[in-house]
Coordinates of C-alpha atoms in Angstrom, one line a residue:
Chain A
M5 CA -9.7 20.1 -5.8
L6 CA -11.0 22.3 -8.7
S7 CA -8.6 25.1 -7.8
L8 CA -5.8 22.5 -7.9
V9 CA -6.8 21.3 -11.3
S10 CA -7.1 24.9 -12.7
R11 CA -3.7 25.7 -11.3
R12 CA -2.2 22.8 -13.2
V13 CA -4.0 23.8 -16.4
R14 CA -2.7 27.3 -16.1
N15 CA 0.8 26.1 -15.5
S16 CA 0.5 23.8 -18.6
L17 CA -0.5 26.8 -20.7
V18 CA 2.5 28.8 -19.6
L19 CA 4.7 25.8 -20.4
L20 CA 3.1 25.5 -23.8
V21 CA 3.9 29.1 -24.7
L22 CA 7.5 28.6 -23.5
A23 CA 7.6 25.4 -25.6
T24 CA 6.6 27.2 -28.8
L25 CA 9.3 29.7 -28.1
L26 CA 11.8 26.9 -27.8
C27 CA 10.6 25.2 -31.0
F28 CA 10.9 28.5 -32.8
T29 CA 14.3 29.3 -31.4
L30 CA 15.6 25.9 -32.3
V31 CA 14.9 26.3 -36.0
V32 CA 16.0 30.0 -36.1
S33 CA 19.3 29.2 -34.5
A34 CA 19.9 26.0 -36.6
P35 CA 23.1 26.2 -38.5
G36 CA 23.0 26.7 -42.2
N37 CA 20.9 29.1 -44.2
I38 CA 17.5 27.7 -45.1
A39 CA 17.2 30.0 -48.1
V40 CA 20.4 28.5 -49.6
L41 CA 19.0 25.1 -49.0
I42 CA 15.7 25.9 -50.8
A43 CA 17.5 27.7 -53.6
E44 CA 19.7 24.7 -54.2
L45 CA 16.6 22.5 -54.2
R46 CA 14.9 24.6 -56.8
S47 CA 17.9 24.9 -59.2
P48 CA 21.3 23.5 -58.6
N49 CA 23.1 26.7 -59.8
A50 CA 21.1 29.3 -57.9
S51 CA 22.5 32.8 -57.9
F52 CA 22.9 35.1 -54.8
A53 CA 19.9 37.1 -56.0
D54 CA 17.8 33.9 -56.0
I55 CA 18.8 33.3 -52.4
Q56 CA 17.9 36.8 -51.4
K57 CA 14.6 36.5 -53.1
I58 CA 13.8 33.4 -51.2
E59 CA 14.9 35.0 -47.9
E60 CA 12.4 37.8 -48.7
E61 CA 9.6 35.3 -49.6
L62 CA 10.1 33.4 -46.3
G63 CA 10.3 36.7 -44.3
L64 CA 13.7 35.7 -43.0
N65 CA 14.8 39.3 -42.9
D66 CA 12.0 40.4 -40.5
P67 CA 12.9 41.0 -36.9
I68 CA 12.7 37.9 -34.8
P69 CA 9.6 38.8 -32.7
V70 CA 7.7 39.5 -35.9
R71 CA 8.8 36.1 -37.3
Y72 CA 7.8 34.4 -34.1
A73 CA 4.4 36.0 -34.1
G74 CA 3.8 35.1 -37.7
W75 CA 4.8 31.6 -37.2
L76 CA 2.7 31.2 -34.0
T77 CA -0.5 32.6 -35.6
G78 CA 0.2 30.3 -38.5
A79 CA 0.7 27.3 -36.3
L80 CA -2.5 28.0 -34.4
T81 CA -4.5 28.0 -37.6
G82 CA -2.9 24.8 -38.8
N83 CA -0.5 26.6 -41.2
L84 CA 2.9 25.1 -40.2
G85 CA 4.7 26.3 -43.3
I86 CA 5.9 24.5 -46.4
S87 CA 8.2 21.5 -46.4
Y88 CA 11.5 22.4 -47.9
K89 CA 11.9 19.0 -49.4
T90 CA 8.5 18.2 -51.0
G91 CA 7.1 21.7 -51.2
E92 CA 3.9 20.5 -49.6
E93 CA 2.1 22.1 -46.8
V94 CA 3.3 20.7 -43.5
G95 CA 0.0 21.1 -41.7
P96 CA -2.2 18.7 -43.7
A97 CA 0.7 16.2 -44.0
L98 CA 1.0 16.2 -40.2
A99 CA -2.8 16.0 -39.8
S100 CA -2.9 12.8 -41.8
R101 CA -0.2 11.2 -39.8
I102 CA -1.3 12.0 -36.3
P103 CA -4.1 9.4 -36.3
V104 CA -1.6 6.7 -37.2
T105 CA 0.8 7.5 -34.4
A106 CA -2.2 7.9 -32.0
M107 CA -3.4 4.5 -33.0
L108 CA 0.1 3.0 -32.5
V109 CA 0.6 4.6 -29.0
A110 CA -3.0 3.9 -27.9
G111 CA -2.7 0.3 -29.0
G112 CA 0.7 -0.1 -27.4
G113 CA -0.7 1.6 -24.3
T114 CA -3.5 -0.9 -24.1
V115 CA -1.1 -3.8 -24.5
A116 CA 1.1 -2.3 -21.7
L117 CA -1.9 -1.7 -19.5
L118 CA -3.4 -5.1 -19.8
L119 CA -0.1 -7.1 -19.6
S120 CA 1.2 -5.0 -16.7
L121 CA -2.0 -5.4 -14.6
V122 CA -2.4 -9.1 -15.3
F123 CA 1.3 -10.0 -14.7
G124 CA 1.8 -7.6 -11.8
F125 CA -1.4 -8.7 -10.1
A126 CA -0.8 -12.4 -10.7
G127 CA 2.8 -12.0 -9.3
A128 CA 1.4 -10.3 -6.2
M129 CA -1.3 -12.9 -5.8
W130 CA 1.0 -15.9 -5.9
P131 CA 4.4 -14.4 -4.9
R132 CA 7.4 -16.6 -5.9
H133 CA 5.1 -19.1 -7.7
W134 CA 5.1 -19.7 -11.4
P135 CA 3.0 -16.6 -12.4
D136 CA 5.4 -14.4 -10.5
V137 CA 8.5 -16.0 -11.9
A138 CA 7.0 -16.0 -15.5
G139 CA 6.0 -12.3 -15.1
R140 CA 9.5 -11.4 -13.9
G141 CA 11.1 -13.2 -16.8
V142 CA 8.9 -11.5 -19.4
A143 CA 9.6 -8.2 -17.7
L144 CA 13.3 -8.8 -17.8
L145 CA 13.2 -9.7 -21.5
G146 CA 10.9 -6.8 -22.4
A147 CA 13.0 -4.3 -20.5
S148 CA 16.3 -5.5 -21.9
M149 CA 15.5 -5.8 -25.6
P150 CA 15.4 -2.7 -27.8
S151 CA 12.1 -2.3 -29.7
F152 CA 13.7 -2.6 -33.2
F153 CA 15.1 -6.0 -32.2
V154 CA 11.7 -7.1 -30.7
G155 CA 10.0 -5.9 -33.8
A156 CA 12.4 -7.7 -36.1
L157 CA 12.0 -10.9 -34.0
L158 CA 8.2 -10.7 -34.1
I159 CA 8.2 -10.1 -37.8
Y160 CA 10.4 -13.0 -38.4
A161 CA 8.4 -15.4 -36.2
F162 CA 4.8 -14.4 -36.8
A163 CA 4.9 -12.8 -40.3
V164 CA 7.8 -14.6 -42.1
E165 CA 7.7 -18.1 -40.6
L166 CA 4.1 -18.6 -39.3
R167 CA 2.6 -16.2 -41.9
L168 CA -0.2 -15.2 -39.4
V169 CA 0.1 -11.5 -39.9
P170 CA 1.4 -9.1 -42.6
T171 CA 5.1 -8.2 -42.3
F172 CA 4.4 -4.5 -42.6
G173 CA 1.8 -1.9 -43.6
L174 CA -1.4 -0.7 -42.1
A175 CA -4.3 -2.7 -43.4
G176 CA -6.8 -4.0 -41.0
P177 CA -6.6 -5.5 -37.4
S178 CA -4.1 -8.3 -38.3
S179 CA -1.5 -5.6 -39.2
W180 CA -1.9 -3.8 -35.9
I181 CA -0.9 -6.7 -33.6
L182 CA 2.8 -6.8 -34.1
P183 CA 3.4 -3.0 -34.0
W184 CA 1.3 -2.8 -30.8
I185 CA 3.2 -5.5 -29.1
T186 CA 6.5 -4.1 -30.3
I187 CA 5.9 -0.7 -28.9
G188 CA 4.0 -1.9 -25.8
L189 CA 6.4 -4.6 -24.6
L190 CA 8.9 -2.3 -22.8
P191 CA 6.2 -0.2 -21.0
A192 CA 4.5 -3.5 -20.1
A193 CA 7.7 -4.7 -18.6
V194 CA 8.3 -1.6 -16.6
L195 CA 4.7 -1.2 -15.5
S196 CA 4.3 -4.8 -14.5
R197 CA 7.2 -4.3 -12.0
V198 CA 5.5 -1.1 -10.8
V199 CA 2.3 -3.0 -10.1
R200 CA 4.1 -6.1 -8.6
V201 CA 6.4 -4.2 -6.3
G202 CA 3.8 -1.6 -5.4
L203 CA 1.3 -4.2 -4.4
E204 CA 3.9 -6.1 -2.4
E205 CA 4.8 -2.9 -0.5
A206 CA 1.2 -2.1 0.1
M207 CA 0.6 -5.6 1.4
A208 CA 3.3 -5.2 3.9
R209 CA 1.7 -2.0 5.4
P210 CA -0.3 -2.2 8.6
F211 CA -3.6 -1.6 6.9
A212 CA -3.2 -4.8 5.0
L213 CA -3.0 -6.6 8.3
T214 CA -6.3 -4.9 9.3
A215 CA -7.8 -6.2 6.1
V216 CA -6.6 -9.7 7.1
A217 CA -8.2 -9.2 10.5
K218 CA -11.5 -8.3 8.8
G219 CA -11.5 -11.8 7.2
L220 CA -11.0 -10.7 3.6
N221 CA -9.2 -13.1 1.4
R222 CA -5.9 -12.2 -0.4
R223 CA -7.5 -11.4 -3.7
A224 CA -10.0 -9.0 -2.1
I225 CA -7.2 -7.3 -0.1
L226 CA -5.1 -6.9 -3.2
F227 CA -8.0 -5.4 -5.1
R228 CA -9.7 -3.2 -2.4
D229 CA -6.8 -2.2 -0.2
A230 CA -3.6 -2.5 -2.1
L231 CA -4.6 -1.4 -5.6
P232 CA -6.1 2.0 -4.7
N233 CA -2.9 2.8 -2.9
I234 CA -0.7 2.2 -5.9
A235 CA -3.0 4.1 -8.3
P236 CA -1.2 7.4 -8.2
T237 CA 2.2 5.8 -8.7
Y238 CA 0.8 3.7 -11.5
I239 CA -0.8 6.6 -13.3
N240 CA 2.5 8.5 -13.0
A241 CA 4.5 5.6 -14.4
L242 CA 1.9 5.1 -17.2
G243 CA 2.3 8.7 -18.2
A244 CA 6.0 8.4 -18.3
Q245 CA 5.8 5.2 -20.4
T246 CA 3.3 6.8 -22.8
G247 CA 6.1 9.3 -23.4
V248 CA 8.5 6.5 -24.0
M249 CA 6.1 5.0 -26.5
V250 CA 5.8 8.3 -28.4
V251 CA 9.6 8.4 -28.7
G252 CA 9.5 4.7 -29.6
A253 CA 7.2 5.5 -32.5
V254 CA 10.1 7.1 -34.3
V255 CA 11.7 3.6 -34.4
V256 CA 8.7 1.4 -34.7
E257 CA 6.8 3.3 -37.4
P258 CA 9.6 3.0 -40.0
L259 CA 10.0 -0.7 -39.0
F260 CA 6.5 -1.5 -40.0
A261 CA 6.3 1.2 -42.7
W262 CA 3.5 3.0 -40.9
H263 CA 3.4 6.6 -42.0
G264 CA 3.0 8.3 -38.6
V265 CA 4.4 11.4 -37.0
G266 CA 7.5 9.5 -35.9
D267 CA 8.3 8.4 -39.4
L268 CA 7.7 12.0 -40.7
F269 CA 10.0 13.4 -38.0
L270 CA 12.8 10.9 -38.9
T271 CA 12.5 11.8 -42.6
G272 CA 12.4 15.5 -41.7
I273 CA 15.7 15.2 -39.7
R274 CA 17.3 13.1 -42.4
F275 CA 16.7 15.8 -45.1
R276 CA 17.1 18.7 -42.8
D277 CA 13.5 19.7 -43.5
F278 CA 13.3 22.2 -40.7
M279 CA 9.7 23.1 -41.1
V280 CA 8.7 19.5 -40.7
V281 CA 11.0 19.0 -37.7
Q282 CA 9.7 22.1 -36.2
A283 CA 6.1 21.1 -36.7
C284 CA 6.7 17.6 -35.3
L285 CA 8.6 19.0 -32.3
L286 CA 5.7 21.3 -31.6
I287 CA 3.2 18.4 -31.7
F288 CA 5.5 16.2 -29.6
I289 CA 6.0 18.9 -26.9
S290 CA 2.3 19.8 -26.8
F291 CA 1.5 16.2 -26.4
F292 CA 4.0 15.8 -23.6
I293 CA 2.6 18.8 -21.8
L294 CA -1.0 17.5 -22.2
L295 CA 0.2 14.1 -21.0
N296 CA 1.7 15.6 -17.9
L297 CA -1.4 17.6 -17.2
L298 CA -3.5 14.4 -17.5
V299 CA -1.1 12.5 -15.2
D300 CA -1.4 15.4 -12.6
I301 CA -5.1 15.4 -12.8
G302 CA -5.2 11.6 -12.6
M303 CA -3.1 11.7 -9.4
I304 CA -5.3 14.4 -7.9
F305 CA -8.3 12.1 -8.5
T306 CA -6.7 9.0 -7.1
D307 CA -4.9 10.4 -4.1
P308 CA -7.3 11.4 -1.4
K309 CA -4.8 13.7 0.3
L310 CA -4.3 15.7 -3.0
R311 CA -8.0 15.6 -3.8
R312 CA -9.0 17.4 -0.6
Q313 CA -6.3 20.1 -1.0
G314 CA -7.5 23.5 -1.9
S315 CA -11.2 22.5 -1.7
Chain B
M6 CA -16.4 -11.9 37.5
S7 CA -18.6 -14.0 35.3
T8 CA -18.7 -17.6 36.3
S9 CA -20.2 -18.9 33.0
S10 CA -18.1 -21.4 31.0
P11 CA -15.3 -19.7 29.1
I12 CA -15.7 -18.9 25.4
L13 CA -11.9 -18.9 24.9
T14 CA -9.7 -21.5 26.6
V15 CA -6.0 -21.6 25.8
R16 CA -4.1 -24.6 27.0
D17 CA -0.3 -25.1 26.9
L18 CA 0.1 -23.0 23.9
C19 CA 3.5 -22.9 22.3
I20 CA 4.4 -20.8 19.3
D21 CA 7.7 -21.3 17.4
L22 CA 8.8 -18.8 14.8
F23 CA 11.2 -19.8 12.0
T24 CA 12.8 -17.0 10.1
A25 CA 15.5 -17.5 7.4
R26 CA 18.2 -17.3 10.0
S27 CA 16.8 -18.3 13.4
A28 CA 14.2 -20.2 15.3
L29 CA 12.6 -18.9 18.4
R30 CA 9.8 -19.6 20.8
P31 CA 8.0 -16.3 21.7
V32 CA 5.2 -18.1 23.4
D33 CA 6.0 -21.0 25.8
Q34 CA 3.2 -23.1 27.4
V35 CA 0.7 -20.4 28.0
S36 CA -2.7 -21.2 29.4
Y37 CA -5.7 -18.9 30.2
S38 CA -9.4 -18.6 29.6
V39 CA -11.9 -15.8 29.1
A40 CA -15.7 -15.9 29.5
A41 CA -18.3 -13.9 27.7
G42 CA -18.5 -10.4 29.2
E43 CA -15.2 -10.8 30.9
T44 CA -11.9 -9.0 30.2
L45 CA -8.5 -10.6 30.5
A46 CA -5.6 -8.2 30.4
I47 CA -2.2 -9.6 29.2
V48 CA 0.6 -7.4 30.4
G49 CA 4.3 -7.7 29.9
E50 CA 7.2 -5.7 28.5
S51 CA 7.9 -5.4 24.8
G52 CA 9.0 -8.6 23.3
S53 CA 7.4 -10.7 26.0
G54 CA 5.3 -12.5 23.4
K55 CA 1.9 -11.0 24.2
T56 CA 1.1 -9.9 20.6
V57 CA 2.4 -13.0 19.0
L58 CA 0.4 -15.1 21.5
N59 CA -2.8 -13.5 20.3
F60 CA -2.2 -12.9 16.6
A61 CA -0.2 -15.9 15.4
P62 CA -3.0 -18.5 16.0
L63 CA -5.3 -16.2 14.0
G64 CA -3.0 -16.0 11.0
L65 CA -2.2 -12.4 11.7
M66 CA 1.5 -12.4 11.3
P67 CA 3.8 -10.5 8.9
L68 CA 4.9 -12.4 5.8
G69 CA 8.2 -14.2 5.6
V70 CA 7.9 -15.9 8.9
S71 CA 6.8 -19.5 9.3
I72 CA 5.0 -20.3 12.4
H73 CA 4.4 -23.5 14.3
V74 CA 1.6 -23.5 16.9
S75 CA 1.1 -26.4 19.3
G76 CA -1.2 -26.8 22.3
S77 CA -4.9 -26.0 22.2
I78 CA -7.1 -22.9 21.7
R79 CA -10.7 -23.6 22.1
F80 CA -12.9 -20.8 20.9
D81 CA -16.7 -21.1 20.8
D82 CA -16.5 -24.9 20.8
K83 CA -14.0 -24.9 17.9
E84 CA -10.3 -25.8 18.0
L85 CA -8.3 -23.1 16.5
V86 CA -4.9 -24.8 16.5
G87 CA -4.6 -26.7 13.2
M88 CA -7.9 -25.2 11.8
N89 CA -7.8 -24.7 8.1
D90 CA -7.1 -21.3 6.7
E91 CA -10.6 -20.8 5.2
A92 CA -12.4 -21.6 8.4
L93 CA -10.0 -19.3 10.3
R94 CA -10.6 -16.5 7.8
K95 CA -14.3 -16.7 8.4
L96 CA -13.7 -16.3 12.2
R97 CA -11.5 -13.2 11.7
G98 CA -13.6 -10.1 11.6
G99 CA -16.7 -12.2 12.3
S100 CA -16.7 -13.9 15.7
I101 CA -13.3 -12.4 16.5
G102 CA -12.7 -8.7 16.2
V103 CA -9.3 -7.2 16.4
I104 CA -8.1 -3.7 17.4
F105 CA -4.6 -2.7 16.5
Q106 CA -2.2 -0.5 18.4
D107 CA -1.6 2.3 15.9
P108 CA -4.8 3.7 14.4
M109 CA -2.6 6.1 12.3
S110 CA -1.4 3.2 10.1
A111 CA -4.0 0.5 10.6
L112 CA -6.6 2.2 8.4
N113 CA -6.3 2.4 4.6
P114 CA -5.3 5.9 3.5
A115 CA -6.9 5.6 0.1
R116 CA -10.4 4.5 1.1
T117 CA -13.3 6.2 2.7
I118 CA -14.2 5.4 6.3
R119 CA -17.6 4.3 5.0
R120 CA -16.2 1.5 2.8
Q121 CA -13.7 0.4 5.4
I122 CA -16.4 -0.3 7.9
A123 CA -19.1 -1.4 5.6
E124 CA -17.1 -4.2 3.9
V125 CA -16.9 -6.1 7.2
A126 CA -20.7 -6.1 7.5
E127 CA -21.0 -7.1 3.8
L128 CA -18.6 -10.0 4.3
H129 CA -19.8 -11.4 7.7
L130 CA -23.4 -10.4 7.9
S131 CA -24.2 -10.9 4.2
L132 CA -25.6 -7.4 3.9
T133 CA -26.0 -5.5 0.6
S134 CA -23.7 -2.5 0.2
T135 CA -26.6 -0.1 1.0
Q136 CA -27.5 -2.0 4.2
A137 CA -23.9 -2.3 5.2
E138 CA -23.3 1.4 4.7
A139 CA -26.4 2.1 6.9
R140 CA -24.8 -0.2 9.5
A141 CA -21.6 1.7 9.2
L142 CA -23.4 4.8 10.2
D143 CA -25.0 3.0 13.2
L144 CA -21.6 1.8 14.2
L145 CA -20.1 5.3 14.1
K146 CA -22.9 6.4 16.4
M147 CA -22.2 3.4 18.6
V148 CA -18.6 4.4 19.0
R149 CA -19.8 7.9 19.8
M150 CA -18.4 9.8 16.8
S151 CA -19.5 13.3 16.4
D152 CA -21.1 14.1 13.1
P153 CA -21.1 10.5 11.9
E154 CA -22.6 11.2 8.4
A155 CA -19.7 13.5 7.5
R156 CA -17.2 11.1 9.0
L157 CA -18.3 8.4 6.7
R158 CA -17.3 10.4 3.7
Q159 CA -13.9 11.2 5.1
Y160 CA -10.5 9.6 4.7
P161 CA -8.3 8.5 7.6
H162 CA -5.9 11.3 7.2
E163 CA -8.7 13.8 7.9
L164 CA -9.3 12.3 11.4
S165 CA -7.4 12.6 14.7
G166 CA -5.8 9.6 16.3
G167 CA -8.7 9.2 18.8
L168 CA -11.3 9.3 16.0
R169 CA -9.3 6.9 14.0
Q170 CA -9.2 4.5 16.9
R171 CA -13.0 4.8 17.2
V172 CA -13.2 3.9 13.5
M173 CA -10.9 0.9 14.2
I174 CA -13.2 -0.2 17.0
A175 CA -16.3 0.2 14.7
I176 CA -14.6 -2.1 12.2
A177 CA -13.7 -4.6 14.9
I178 CA -17.3 -4.8 16.3
A179 CA -19.1 -4.5 12.9
A180 CA -20.0 -8.1 12.9
E181 CA -20.8 -8.3 16.6
P182 CA -17.9 -10.5 17.6
K183 CA -18.0 -12.9 20.6
L184 CA -14.3 -12.1 21.3
L185 CA -12.5 -8.8 20.9
I186 CA -8.8 -8.7 20.9
A187 CA -7.3 -5.3 21.6
D188 CA -3.6 -4.9 21.1
E189 CA -2.5 -1.9 23.1
P190 CA -5.5 0.1 21.9
T191 CA -4.6 3.2 23.8
T192 CA -0.8 3.3 23.6
A193 CA -0.6 5.6 20.5
L194 CA -3.2 8.0 22.0
D195 CA -2.8 10.9 24.4
V196 CA -3.9 10.5 27.9
T197 CA -7.3 12.2 27.8
V198 CA -8.3 10.2 24.7
Q199 CA -7.1 7.0 26.4
A200 CA -9.7 7.3 29.1
Q201 CA -12.4 7.9 26.5
I202 CA -11.4 4.9 24.5
I203 CA -11.2 2.6 27.6
S204 CA -14.7 3.7 28.8
L205 CA -16.0 3.2 25.2
L206 CA -14.6 -0.3 25.1
K207 CA -16.1 -1.1 28.5
D208 CA -19.6 0.1 27.4
L209 CA -19.4 -1.8 24.1
Q210 CA -18.3 -5.0 25.9
K211 CA -21.3 -4.8 28.2
R212 CA -23.7 -4.0 25.3
L213 CA -22.5 -6.8 23.1
N214 CA -21.5 -9.2 25.9
M215 CA -18.2 -9.8 24.3
A216 CA -15.2 -11.6 25.8
M217 CA -12.2 -9.3 25.6
V218 CA -8.5 -9.9 25.6
L219 CA -6.6 -6.7 26.2
I220 CA -2.9 -6.6 25.5
T221 CA -1.3 -3.7 27.3
H222 CA 1.6 -2.6 29.4
D223 CA -0.4 0.1 31.1
M224 CA -1.3 -0.9 34.6
G225 CA -3.8 2.0 34.8
V226 CA -5.7 0.6 31.8
V227 CA -5.6 -2.9 33.4
A228 CA -7.1 -1.6 36.7
G229 CA -9.8 0.3 34.8
I230 CA -11.2 -2.4 32.6
A231 CA -9.9 -5.9 33.2
S232 CA -11.3 -8.6 35.5
R233 CA -8.4 -11.0 35.2
L234 CA -4.7 -10.4 34.5
A235 CA -2.0 -12.6 33.0
V236 CA 1.6 -11.3 33.5
M237 CA 3.9 -12.5 30.8
Y238 CA 7.7 -12.6 30.7
A239 CA 9.8 -14.0 27.9
G240 CA 6.9 -15.9 26.4
R241 CA 5.7 -17.4 29.6
V242 CA 2.9 -16.6 32.0
M243 CA 4.4 -15.7 35.3
E244 CA 1.3 -14.9 37.3
Y245 CA -2.4 -15.2 36.5
G246 CA -5.4 -14.2 38.6
P247 CA -8.1 -11.6 39.4
V248 CA -6.9 -8.1 38.7
Q249 CA -7.5 -6.7 42.2
T250 CA -5.6 -9.4 43.9
V251 CA -2.6 -9.5 41.5
L252 CA -2.2 -5.7 41.5
T253 CA -2.5 -5.2 45.2
A254 CA -0.7 -8.4 46.4
P255 CA 1.5 -9.7 43.6
R256 CA 3.0 -13.2 44.3
H257 CA 5.6 -13.4 41.6
P258 CA 8.9 -11.4 41.9
Y259 CA 8.5 -10.2 38.3
T260 CA 5.0 -8.9 39.0
M261 CA 6.2 -7.2 42.1
G262 CA 9.0 -5.5 40.2
L263 CA 6.6 -4.5 37.4
I264 CA 4.1 -2.9 39.8
D265 CA 6.8 -1.3 41.8
A266 CA 8.2 0.3 38.7
I267 CA 5.0 2.3 38.1
P268 CA 5.6 5.9 39.0
R269 CA 3.6 7.0 42.1
A270 CA 2.1 10.4 43.0
E271 CA 4.2 10.6 46.2
D272 CA 7.5 10.2 44.2
L273 CA 9.5 13.4 44.5
P274 CA 10.0 15.4 41.3
G275 CA 13.2 14.4 39.7
S276 CA 13.5 11.2 41.6
A277 CA 15.0 8.3 39.7
F278 CA 12.7 5.8 38.0
R279 CA 12.4 2.5 39.8
G280 CA 13.0 -0.2 37.2
L281 CA 13.9 -3.8 37.2
P282 CA 17.6 -4.3 37.1
G283 CA 18.9 -6.2 34.1
M284 CA 17.5 -7.0 30.7
P285 CA 14.9 -9.6 29.5
P286 CA 16.5 -12.8 28.1
V287 CA 17.2 -12.8 24.4
L288 CA 14.7 -15.1 22.7
G289 CA 16.5 -18.0 21.2
P290 CA 17.6 -21.3 22.7
P291 CA 15.1 -22.7 25.2
I292 CA 15.7 -21.6 28.8
P293 CA 15.8 -24.7 31.0
G294 CA 15.0 -23.0 34.3
C295 CA 12.9 -19.9 35.2
A296 CA 13.2 -17.2 32.5
F297 CA 13.3 -14.5 35.1
V298 CA 16.2 -16.0 37.1
E299 CA 18.8 -13.5 36.0
R300 CA 16.9 -10.6 37.4
C301 CA 15.3 -12.2 40.4
R302 CA 16.3 -11.3 44.0
H303 CA 14.9 -14.5 45.4
A304 CA 16.4 -16.9 43.0
V305 CA 17.9 -20.1 44.4
A306 CA 20.0 -22.8 42.6
T307 CA 17.0 -24.9 41.4
C308 CA 15.6 -21.8 39.6
E309 CA 18.4 -22.2 37.1
T310 CA 17.7 -25.8 36.2
T311 CA 14.0 -26.5 36.8
R312 CA 11.3 -24.6 35.1
P313 CA 8.6 -23.5 37.6
L314 CA 5.1 -24.3 36.4
L315 CA 2.1 -22.1 36.9
A316 CA 0.6 -23.4 40.2
P317 CA -2.1 -22.2 42.6
T318 CA -0.8 -20.0 45.4
A319 CA -2.1 -19.5 48.9
D320 CA -5.0 -17.7 47.3
R321 CA -6.2 -20.4 45.0
H322 CA -7.6 -17.9 42.5
V323 CA -4.1 -16.7 41.8
L324 CA -1.6 -18.8 40.0
A325 CA 2.1 -18.0 39.9
A326 CA 5.1 -19.7 38.3
C327 CA 7.4 -19.3 41.3
P328 CA 7.7 -22.0 44.0
I329 CA 10.2 -20.0 46.0
V330 CA 8.3 -16.9 46.9
N331 CA 5.0 -18.8 47.3
R332 CA 6.6 -21.2 49.6
S333 CA 8.1 -18.5 51.7
S334 CA 4.9 -16.5 51.7
E335 CA 2.9 -19.5 52.8
A336 CA 5.5 -19.9 55.6
L337 CA 5.0 -16.3 56.5
H338 CA 1.2 -16.6 56.6
A339 CA 1.5 -19.7 58.7
G340 CA 3.9 -18.1 61.1

């Protein structure tokens, strides 16, 4: 098992190095000269000499490998360059925004986890009765509405009409609820179906009949026999949905005026602030690689066949 | 054969299955009884209703099928037909243990052997989890597993078919049932393992004084373990009696055909299989006469119209549902 985990870790590290290369290449090969952009920002009538000076400052004339090495060592120490738009350091700006996005995704993940387990389990416990039908309805709604629409709807209902929570901003628990639900609803919908369908499939397998023959009741069979069998599938789907939520943060953060990484990324793209885009990409990709690693390890721990491999 | 009063008595049991599209009767007026320490073998070809007969009244049927059971099943002075679900659930795994055909799929792949056995003892013997796990170890010793401590920590996929079936048996006997129902317990195993499992079942039965119902189509298994035999065809019992008598002197044309179809040592290599000509009837509309009439060499006109009931033959211990052959054999014996 340990060798299996260490193999996954090693693969992830290789992937991470490749990802930094990709991030770097993306910006290097982006159309337009960054130096021109900056020169124009500094003074509207910059001369050719000014542009050359900036190119020299940024090290744009160095050979590519040297530039990559410089960028990578900078990135490792938290120095991600300077924003072309604001002139601020990208590193600290990013660092202040990561907790916001992490809070959003973690909160949304919790909503998704709870809703999907409750609805999925209730549906499997009483198939074709009202909890199942209700769960299916909510799942259909959640899966078919885009998050900006859900968010707007929630804001209108709970913030504008009922005045229960603030419309936007990040100030205390009451302001967390709507963004969490907005970002967690789609994953909750998808995952509740994973639970519901997975449990039903497990209940149709012969070992479930053995459990009936043991005299266990349906709830015990669902918990003890069916649930462990869907754990690897569920962890896999949860990982994928966490990815969906990180992407969703790009939409949900601006909607609620949360200054997270998604919001920064969007602003970066809008103003062609390549250093910001590059830094955000690096964070996103690193997170996805870490996420995949965690999912792999989670599956190794929940699937006995994988767990015993290589031990 | 034990002469004590039977622990399980089945009388005129009919089971109707209703699916979305069809209604059928896989079990039609079946009667038998089993005493403690006794083994009844139920034989018949696939689809003859032997599994439904035993599992449907216990609530062990796949989902999506609605079942109607009529007749009577008395087990341990309780009537099982019409019993409420909760009472029935307490019997399952407690006084009634079940062994399934395929040990490859009957165990949960995601749970340890320890938990799968121990939970039965927790549920029915009200043991704590520590006590139940100690009992799981005893049970693995009882079913003669090598290295039982290590086995407890393992998962089903790490065990061979024979070992898995031993685990299944340990689960079935964990609460010391009064009745053990074994549905083709050796069919999925290879021949050498079959013999071990059968002798294990025999020993356990003696030790726990269990009544046992063995569903099989293997006549070798029947001869090795059973004391009484019920031969089923198309949901009906065709012949019922002591194993020795029925196997050596079958009274019903179907039993004759079934026993004749067993390959013999004196058969020449490459010689054709002896089978019964024709196919079993498709279950569906009720058959007014004898279900075997299409394939029967001895059939007469009344066989088509009148259903023969299970009746004592010349040997009163043997019951057969065939007036034609019994009458002629009586005539033969008389003459």
